[in-house]
Amino acid sequence: MKFYLLGKLNVANPSAIAESIIQKWEREGIIKYLGEQNDVRPFIESSSCVVLPSYREGAPMVLLEALSMGKPIITTNVSGCKELITPKIGSMCQAKDSVSLAKSMSKMLHLSPRERMQMKQNARNFVLTKHDKRLIVERYINAAQIYSLS
């Protein structure tokens, strides 16, 4: 099992993981920090699941990207994230709770090959039926038309 960390280190955010801790984890072989990436697709593709243990999110694009590529997700019960998760496509843990996160990750690791495959199919179908750009544009146009009629 390998853990890869992608993204910018937010040293100005007091709730972010300190750069020194990330460097320590890297020295200890716990994670591999890959920094900011312009194209996350190759990293998502090579992953068995995507984990976003966020403290708060607006629209978690990385989760939508992962789901669109048929990857199960693990995320926290915060606004933005919790609206995307169901037990059929991943696991939700408590924010700021490393024990809860570890349990969710362990649960994912212990899925049978059949369960894992079903979760991957469910992830892809979830995005296609709920978050496809065409559907969102259509909903937006319908809402705009309803609003302009009133």
PDB file of C-alpha atoms in Angstrom:
ATOM      1  CA  MET A   1       0.000   0.000   0.000  1.00  0.00           C
ATOM      2  CA  LYS A   2       1.273   3.452  -0.946  1.00  0.00           C
ATOM      3  CA  PHE A   3      -0.008   6.904  -0.075  1.00  0.00           C
ATOM      4  CA  TYR A   4       0.525   9.783  -2.476  1.00  0.00           C
ATOM      5  CA  LEU A   5      -0.185  13.375  -1.509  1.00  0.00           C
ATOM      6  CA  LEU A   6      -0.910  15.856  -4.278  1.00  0.00           C
ATOM      7  CA  GLY A   7      -1.563  19.564  -4.039  1.00  0.00           C
ATOM      8  CA  LYS A   8      -0.158  22.796  -2.798  1.00  0.00           C
ATOM      9  CA  LEU A   9       0.964  23.054   0.791  1.00  0.00           C
ATOM     10  CA  ASN A  10      -1.075  25.826   2.369  1.00  0.00           C
ATOM     11  CA  VAL A  11       1.413  27.133   4.919  1.00  0.00           C
ATOM     12  CA  ALA A  12      -0.800  30.164   5.676  1.00  0.00           C
ATOM     13  CA  ASN A  13      -3.714  27.971   6.793  1.00  0.00           C
ATOM     14  CA  PRO A  14      -3.409  27.161  10.516  1.00  0.00           C
ATOM     15  CA  SER A  15      -5.528  23.997  10.138  1.00  0.00           C
ATOM     16  CA  ALA A  16      -3.382  22.621   7.296  1.00  0.00           C
ATOM     17  CA  ILE A  17      -0.791  19.943   7.929  1.00  0.00           C
ATOM     18  CA  ALA A  18       2.553  21.636   8.533  1.00  0.00           C
ATOM     19  CA  GLU A  19       5.192  21.281   5.837  1.00  0.00           C
ATOM     20  CA  SER A  20       7.614  19.906   8.444  1.00  0.00           C
ATOM     21  CA  ILE A  21       5.186  17.070   9.241  1.00  0.00           C
ATOM     22  CA  ILE A  22       4.773  16.220   5.562  1.00  0.00           C
ATOM     23  CA  GLN A  23       8.557  16.178   5.164  1.00  0.00           C
ATOM     24  CA  LYS A  24       8.835  13.920   8.229  1.00  0.00           C
ATOM     25  CA  TRP A  25       6.210  11.532   6.829  1.00  0.00           C
ATOM     26  CA  GLU A  26       8.094  11.467   3.551  1.00  0.00           C
ATOM     27  CA  ARG A  27      11.422  10.686   5.255  1.00  0.00           C
ATOM     28  CA  GLU A  28       9.700   7.880   7.172  1.00  0.00           C
ATOM     29  CA  GLY A  29       8.250   6.442   3.958  1.00  0.00           C
ATOM     30  CA  ILE A  30       4.646   6.992   5.061  1.00  0.00           C
ATOM     31  CA  ILE A  31       3.732   9.142   2.056  1.00  0.00           C
ATOM     32  CA  LYS A  32       5.184  10.367  -1.205  1.00  0.00           C
ATOM     33  CA  TYR A  33       4.533  14.096  -1.667  1.00  0.00           C
ATOM     34  CA  LEU A  34       4.095  14.919  -5.347  1.00  0.00           C
ATOM     35  CA  GLY A  35       3.317  18.639  -5.070  1.00  0.00           C
ATOM     36  CA  GLU A  36       0.973  20.567  -7.318  1.00  0.00           C
ATOM     37  CA  GLN A  37      -0.011  18.803 -10.532  1.00  0.00           C
ATOM     38  CA  ASN A  38      -1.614  20.329 -13.610  1.00  0.00           C
ATOM     39  CA  ASP A  39      -3.115  16.991 -14.616  1.00  0.00           C
ATOM     40  CA  VAL A  40      -4.247  14.693 -11.821  1.00  0.00           C
ATOM     41  CA  ARG A  41      -5.700  12.045 -14.129  1.00  0.00           C
ATOM     42  CA  PRO A  42      -2.613   9.784 -14.251  1.00  0.00           C
ATOM     43  CA  PHE A  43      -2.451   9.761 -10.454  1.00  0.00           C
ATOM     44  CA  ILE A  44      -6.154   9.036 -10.051  1.00  0.00           C
ATOM     45  CA  GLU A  45      -5.951   6.327 -12.709  1.00  0.00           C
ATOM     46  CA  SER A  46      -3.151   4.522 -10.877  1.00  0.00           C
ATOM     47  CA  SER A  47      -4.956   4.732  -7.513  1.00  0.00           C
ATOM     48  CA  SER A  48      -7.298   2.171  -6.031  1.00  0.00           C
ATOM     49  CA  CYS A  49      -9.256   4.962  -4.322  1.00  0.00           C
ATOM     50  CA  VAL A  50      -9.034   8.708  -3.696  1.00  0.00           C
ATOM     51  CA  VAL A  51      -9.026  10.126  -0.173  1.00  0.00           C
ATOM     52  CA  LEU A  52      -9.965  13.738   0.604  1.00  0.00           C
ATOM     53  CA  PRO A  53     -10.004  14.234   4.398  1.00  0.00           C
ATOM     54  CA  SER A  54     -11.068  17.858   4.138  1.00  0.00           C
ATOM     55  CA  TYR A  55     -12.119  20.146   6.969  1.00  0.00           C
ATOM     56  CA  ARG A  56     -14.324  22.142   4.575  1.00  0.00           C
ATOM     57  CA  GLU A  57     -14.978  22.224   0.853  1.00  0.00           C
ATOM     58  CA  GLY A  58     -16.975  24.159  -1.662  1.00  0.00           C
ATOM     59  CA  ALA A  59     -17.168  21.936  -4.717  1.00  0.00           C
ATOM     60  CA  PRO A  60     -14.650  19.107  -4.292  1.00  0.00           C
ATOM     61  CA  MET A  61     -13.540  18.695  -7.909  1.00  0.00           C
ATOM     62  CA  VAL A  62     -11.013  15.984  -7.080  1.00  0.00           C
ATOM     63  CA  LEU A  63     -13.835  13.779  -5.795  1.00  0.00           C
ATOM     64  CA  LEU A  64     -15.880  14.332  -8.948  1.00  0.00           C
ATOM     65  CA  GLU A  65     -12.796  13.612 -11.058  1.00  0.00           C
ATOM     66  CA  ALA A  66     -12.158  10.407  -9.121  1.00  0.00           C
ATOM     67  CA  LEU A  67     -15.763   9.264  -9.399  1.00  0.00           C
ATOM     68  CA  SER A  68     -15.828  10.051 -13.115  1.00  0.00           C
ATOM     69  CA  MET A  69     -12.816   7.757 -13.507  1.00  0.00           C
ATOM     70  CA  GLY A  70     -14.594   5.005 -11.589  1.00  0.00           C
ATOM     71  CA  LYS A  71     -12.593   5.333  -8.391  1.00  0.00           C
ATOM     72  CA  PRO A  72     -14.146   4.853  -4.962  1.00  0.00           C
ATOM     73  CA  ILE A  73     -13.690   7.790  -2.597  1.00  0.00           C
ATOM     74  CA  ILE A  74     -13.106   8.354   1.093  1.00  0.00           C
ATOM     75  CA  THR A  75     -13.994  11.772   2.405  1.00  0.00           C
ATOM     76  CA  THR A  76     -15.209  13.639   5.453  1.00  0.00           C
ATOM     77  CA  ASN A  77     -18.703  14.581   6.573  1.00  0.00           C
ATOM     78  CA  VAL A  78     -18.333  18.265   5.681  1.00  0.00           C
ATOM     79  CA  SER A  79     -20.442  20.360   3.321  1.00  0.00           C
ATOM     80  CA  GLY A  80     -19.503  19.793  -0.288  1.00  0.00           C
ATOM     81  CA  CYS A  81     -18.055  16.344   0.372  1.00  0.00           C
ATOM     82  CA  LYS A  82     -20.922  14.664   2.204  1.00  0.00           C
ATOM     83  CA  GLU A  83     -23.302  15.455  -0.654  1.00  0.00           C
ATOM     84  CA  LEU A  84     -21.195  13.307  -2.975  1.00  0.00           C
ATOM     85  CA  ILE A  85     -20.806  10.193  -0.867  1.00  0.00           C
ATOM     86  CA  THR A  86     -22.970   7.117  -0.507  1.00  0.00           C
ATOM     87  CA  PRO A  87     -21.940   3.717   0.864  1.00  0.00           C
ATOM     88  CA  LYS A  88     -22.174   2.384  -2.701  1.00  0.00           C
ATOM     89  CA  ILE A  89     -19.337   4.611  -3.966  1.00  0.00           C
ATOM     90  CA  GLY A  90     -17.101   5.081  -0.960  1.00  0.00           C
ATOM     91  CA  SER A  91     -16.800   5.783   2.710  1.00  0.00           C
ATOM     92  CA  MET A  92     -17.330   8.844   4.863  1.00  0.00           C
ATOM     93  CA  CYS A  93     -15.394   9.613   8.033  1.00  0.00           C
ATOM     94  CA  GLN A  94     -15.547  12.308  10.671  1.00  0.00           C
ATOM     95  CA  ALA A  95     -13.634  15.512   9.954  1.00  0.00           C
ATOM     96  CA  LYS A  96     -10.503  16.069  12.062  1.00  0.00           C
ATOM     97  CA  ASP A  97     -10.639  12.468  13.330  1.00  0.00           C
ATOM     98  CA  SER A  98      -7.664  10.328  12.328  1.00  0.00           C
ATOM     99  CA  VAL A  99      -9.155   7.189  13.921  1.00  0.00           C
ATOM    100  CA  SER A 100     -12.331   7.556  11.859  1.00  0.00           C
ATOM    101  CA  LEU A 101     -10.230   8.131   8.722  1.00  0.00           C
ATOM    102  CA  ALA A 102      -8.116   5.039   9.452  1.00  0.00           C
ATOM    103  CA  LYS A 103     -11.284   2.935   9.891  1.00  0.00           C
ATOM    104  CA  SER A 104     -12.652   4.139   6.544  1.00  0.00           C
ATOM    105  CA  MET A 105      -9.365   3.358   4.833  1.00  0.00           C
ATOM    106  CA  SER A 106      -9.177  -0.090   6.447  1.00  0.00           C
ATOM    107  CA  LYS A 107     -12.738  -0.814   5.344  1.00  0.00           C
ATOM    108  CA  MET A 108     -11.785   0.086   1.761  1.00  0.00           C
ATOM    109  CA  LEU A 109      -8.674  -2.108   1.882  1.00  0.00           C
ATOM    110  CA  HIS A 110     -10.678  -5.118   3.023  1.00  0.00           C
ATOM    111  CA  LEU A 111     -13.273  -5.047   0.243  1.00  0.00           C
ATOM    112  CA  SER A 112     -13.491  -8.214  -1.807  1.00  0.00           C
ATOM    113  CA  PRO A 113     -12.552  -7.937  -5.502  1.00  0.00           C
ATOM    114  CA  ARG A 114     -16.273  -8.228  -6.343  1.00  0.00           C
ATOM    115  CA  GLU A 115     -17.224  -5.440  -3.900  1.00  0.00           C
ATOM    116  CA  ARG A 116     -14.408  -3.241  -5.209  1.00  0.00           C
ATOM    117  CA  MET A 117     -15.531  -3.732  -8.822  1.00  0.00           C
ATOM    118  CA  GLN A 118     -19.135  -2.940  -7.917  1.00  0.00           C
ATOM    119  CA  MET A 119     -18.042   0.223  -6.115  1.00  0.00           C
ATOM    120  CA  LYS A 120     -16.040   1.329  -9.182  1.00  0.00           C
ATOM    121  CA  GLN A 121     -19.057   0.815 -11.443  1.00  0.00           C
ATOM    122  CA  ASN A 122     -21.308   2.641  -8.984  1.00  0.00           C
ATOM    123  CA  ALA A 123     -18.859   5.560  -8.826  1.00  0.00           C
ATOM    124  CA  ARG A 124     -18.855   6.020 -12.594  1.00  0.00           C
ATOM    125  CA  ASN A 125     -22.639   5.655 -12.845  1.00  0.00           C
ATOM    126  CA  PHE A 126     -23.148   8.170 -10.028  1.00  0.00           C
ATOM    127  CA  VAL A 127     -21.281  10.867 -11.948  1.00  0.00           C
ATOM    128  CA  LEU A 128     -22.994  10.064 -15.233  1.00  0.00           C
ATOM    129  CA  THR A 129     -26.483  10.219 -13.721  1.00  0.00           C
ATOM    130  CA  LYS A 130     -26.029  13.047 -11.200  1.00  0.00           C
ATOM    131  CA  HIS A 131     -23.111  15.258 -12.229  1.00  0.00           C
ATOM    132  CA  ASP A 132     -22.689  15.092 -15.993  1.00  0.00           C
ATOM    133  CA  LYS A 133     -22.041  18.594 -17.360  1.00  0.00           C
ATOM    134  CA  ARG A 134     -24.896  18.283 -19.840  1.00  0.00           C
ATOM    135  CA  LEU A 135     -27.347  17.512 -17.033  1.00  0.00           C
ATOM    136  CA  ILE A 136     -26.129  20.444 -14.972  1.00  0.00           C
ATOM    137  CA  VAL A 137     -26.424  22.852 -17.915  1.00  0.00           C
ATOM    138  CA  GLU A 138     -29.913  21.523 -18.657  1.00  0.00           C
ATOM    139  CA  ARG A 139     -30.976  22.030 -15.018  1.00  0.00           C
ATOM    140  CA  TYR A 140     -29.522  25.528 -15.041  1.00  0.00           C
ATOM    141  CA  ILE A 141     -31.379  26.459 -18.247  1.00  0.00           C
ATOM    142  CA  ASN A 142     -34.638  25.036 -16.870  1.00  0.00           C
ATOM    143  CA  ALA A 143     -34.223  26.975 -13.631  1.00  0.00           C
ATOM    144  CA  ALA A 144     -33.427  30.168 -15.552  1.00  0.00           C
ATOM    145  CA  GLN A 145     -36.527  29.713 -17.695  1.00  0.00           C
ATOM    146  CA  ILE A 146     -38.729  29.123 -14.660  1.00  0.00           C
ATOM    147  CA  TYR A 147     -37.255  32.168 -12.932  1.00  0.00           C
ATOM    148  CA  SER A 148     -37.723  34.386 -15.998  1.00  0.00           C
ATOM    149  CA  LEU A 149     -41.381  33.320 -16.277  1.00  0.00           C
ATOM    150  CA  SER A 150     -42.250  34.333 -12.731  1.00  0.00           C
TER     151      SER A 150
END
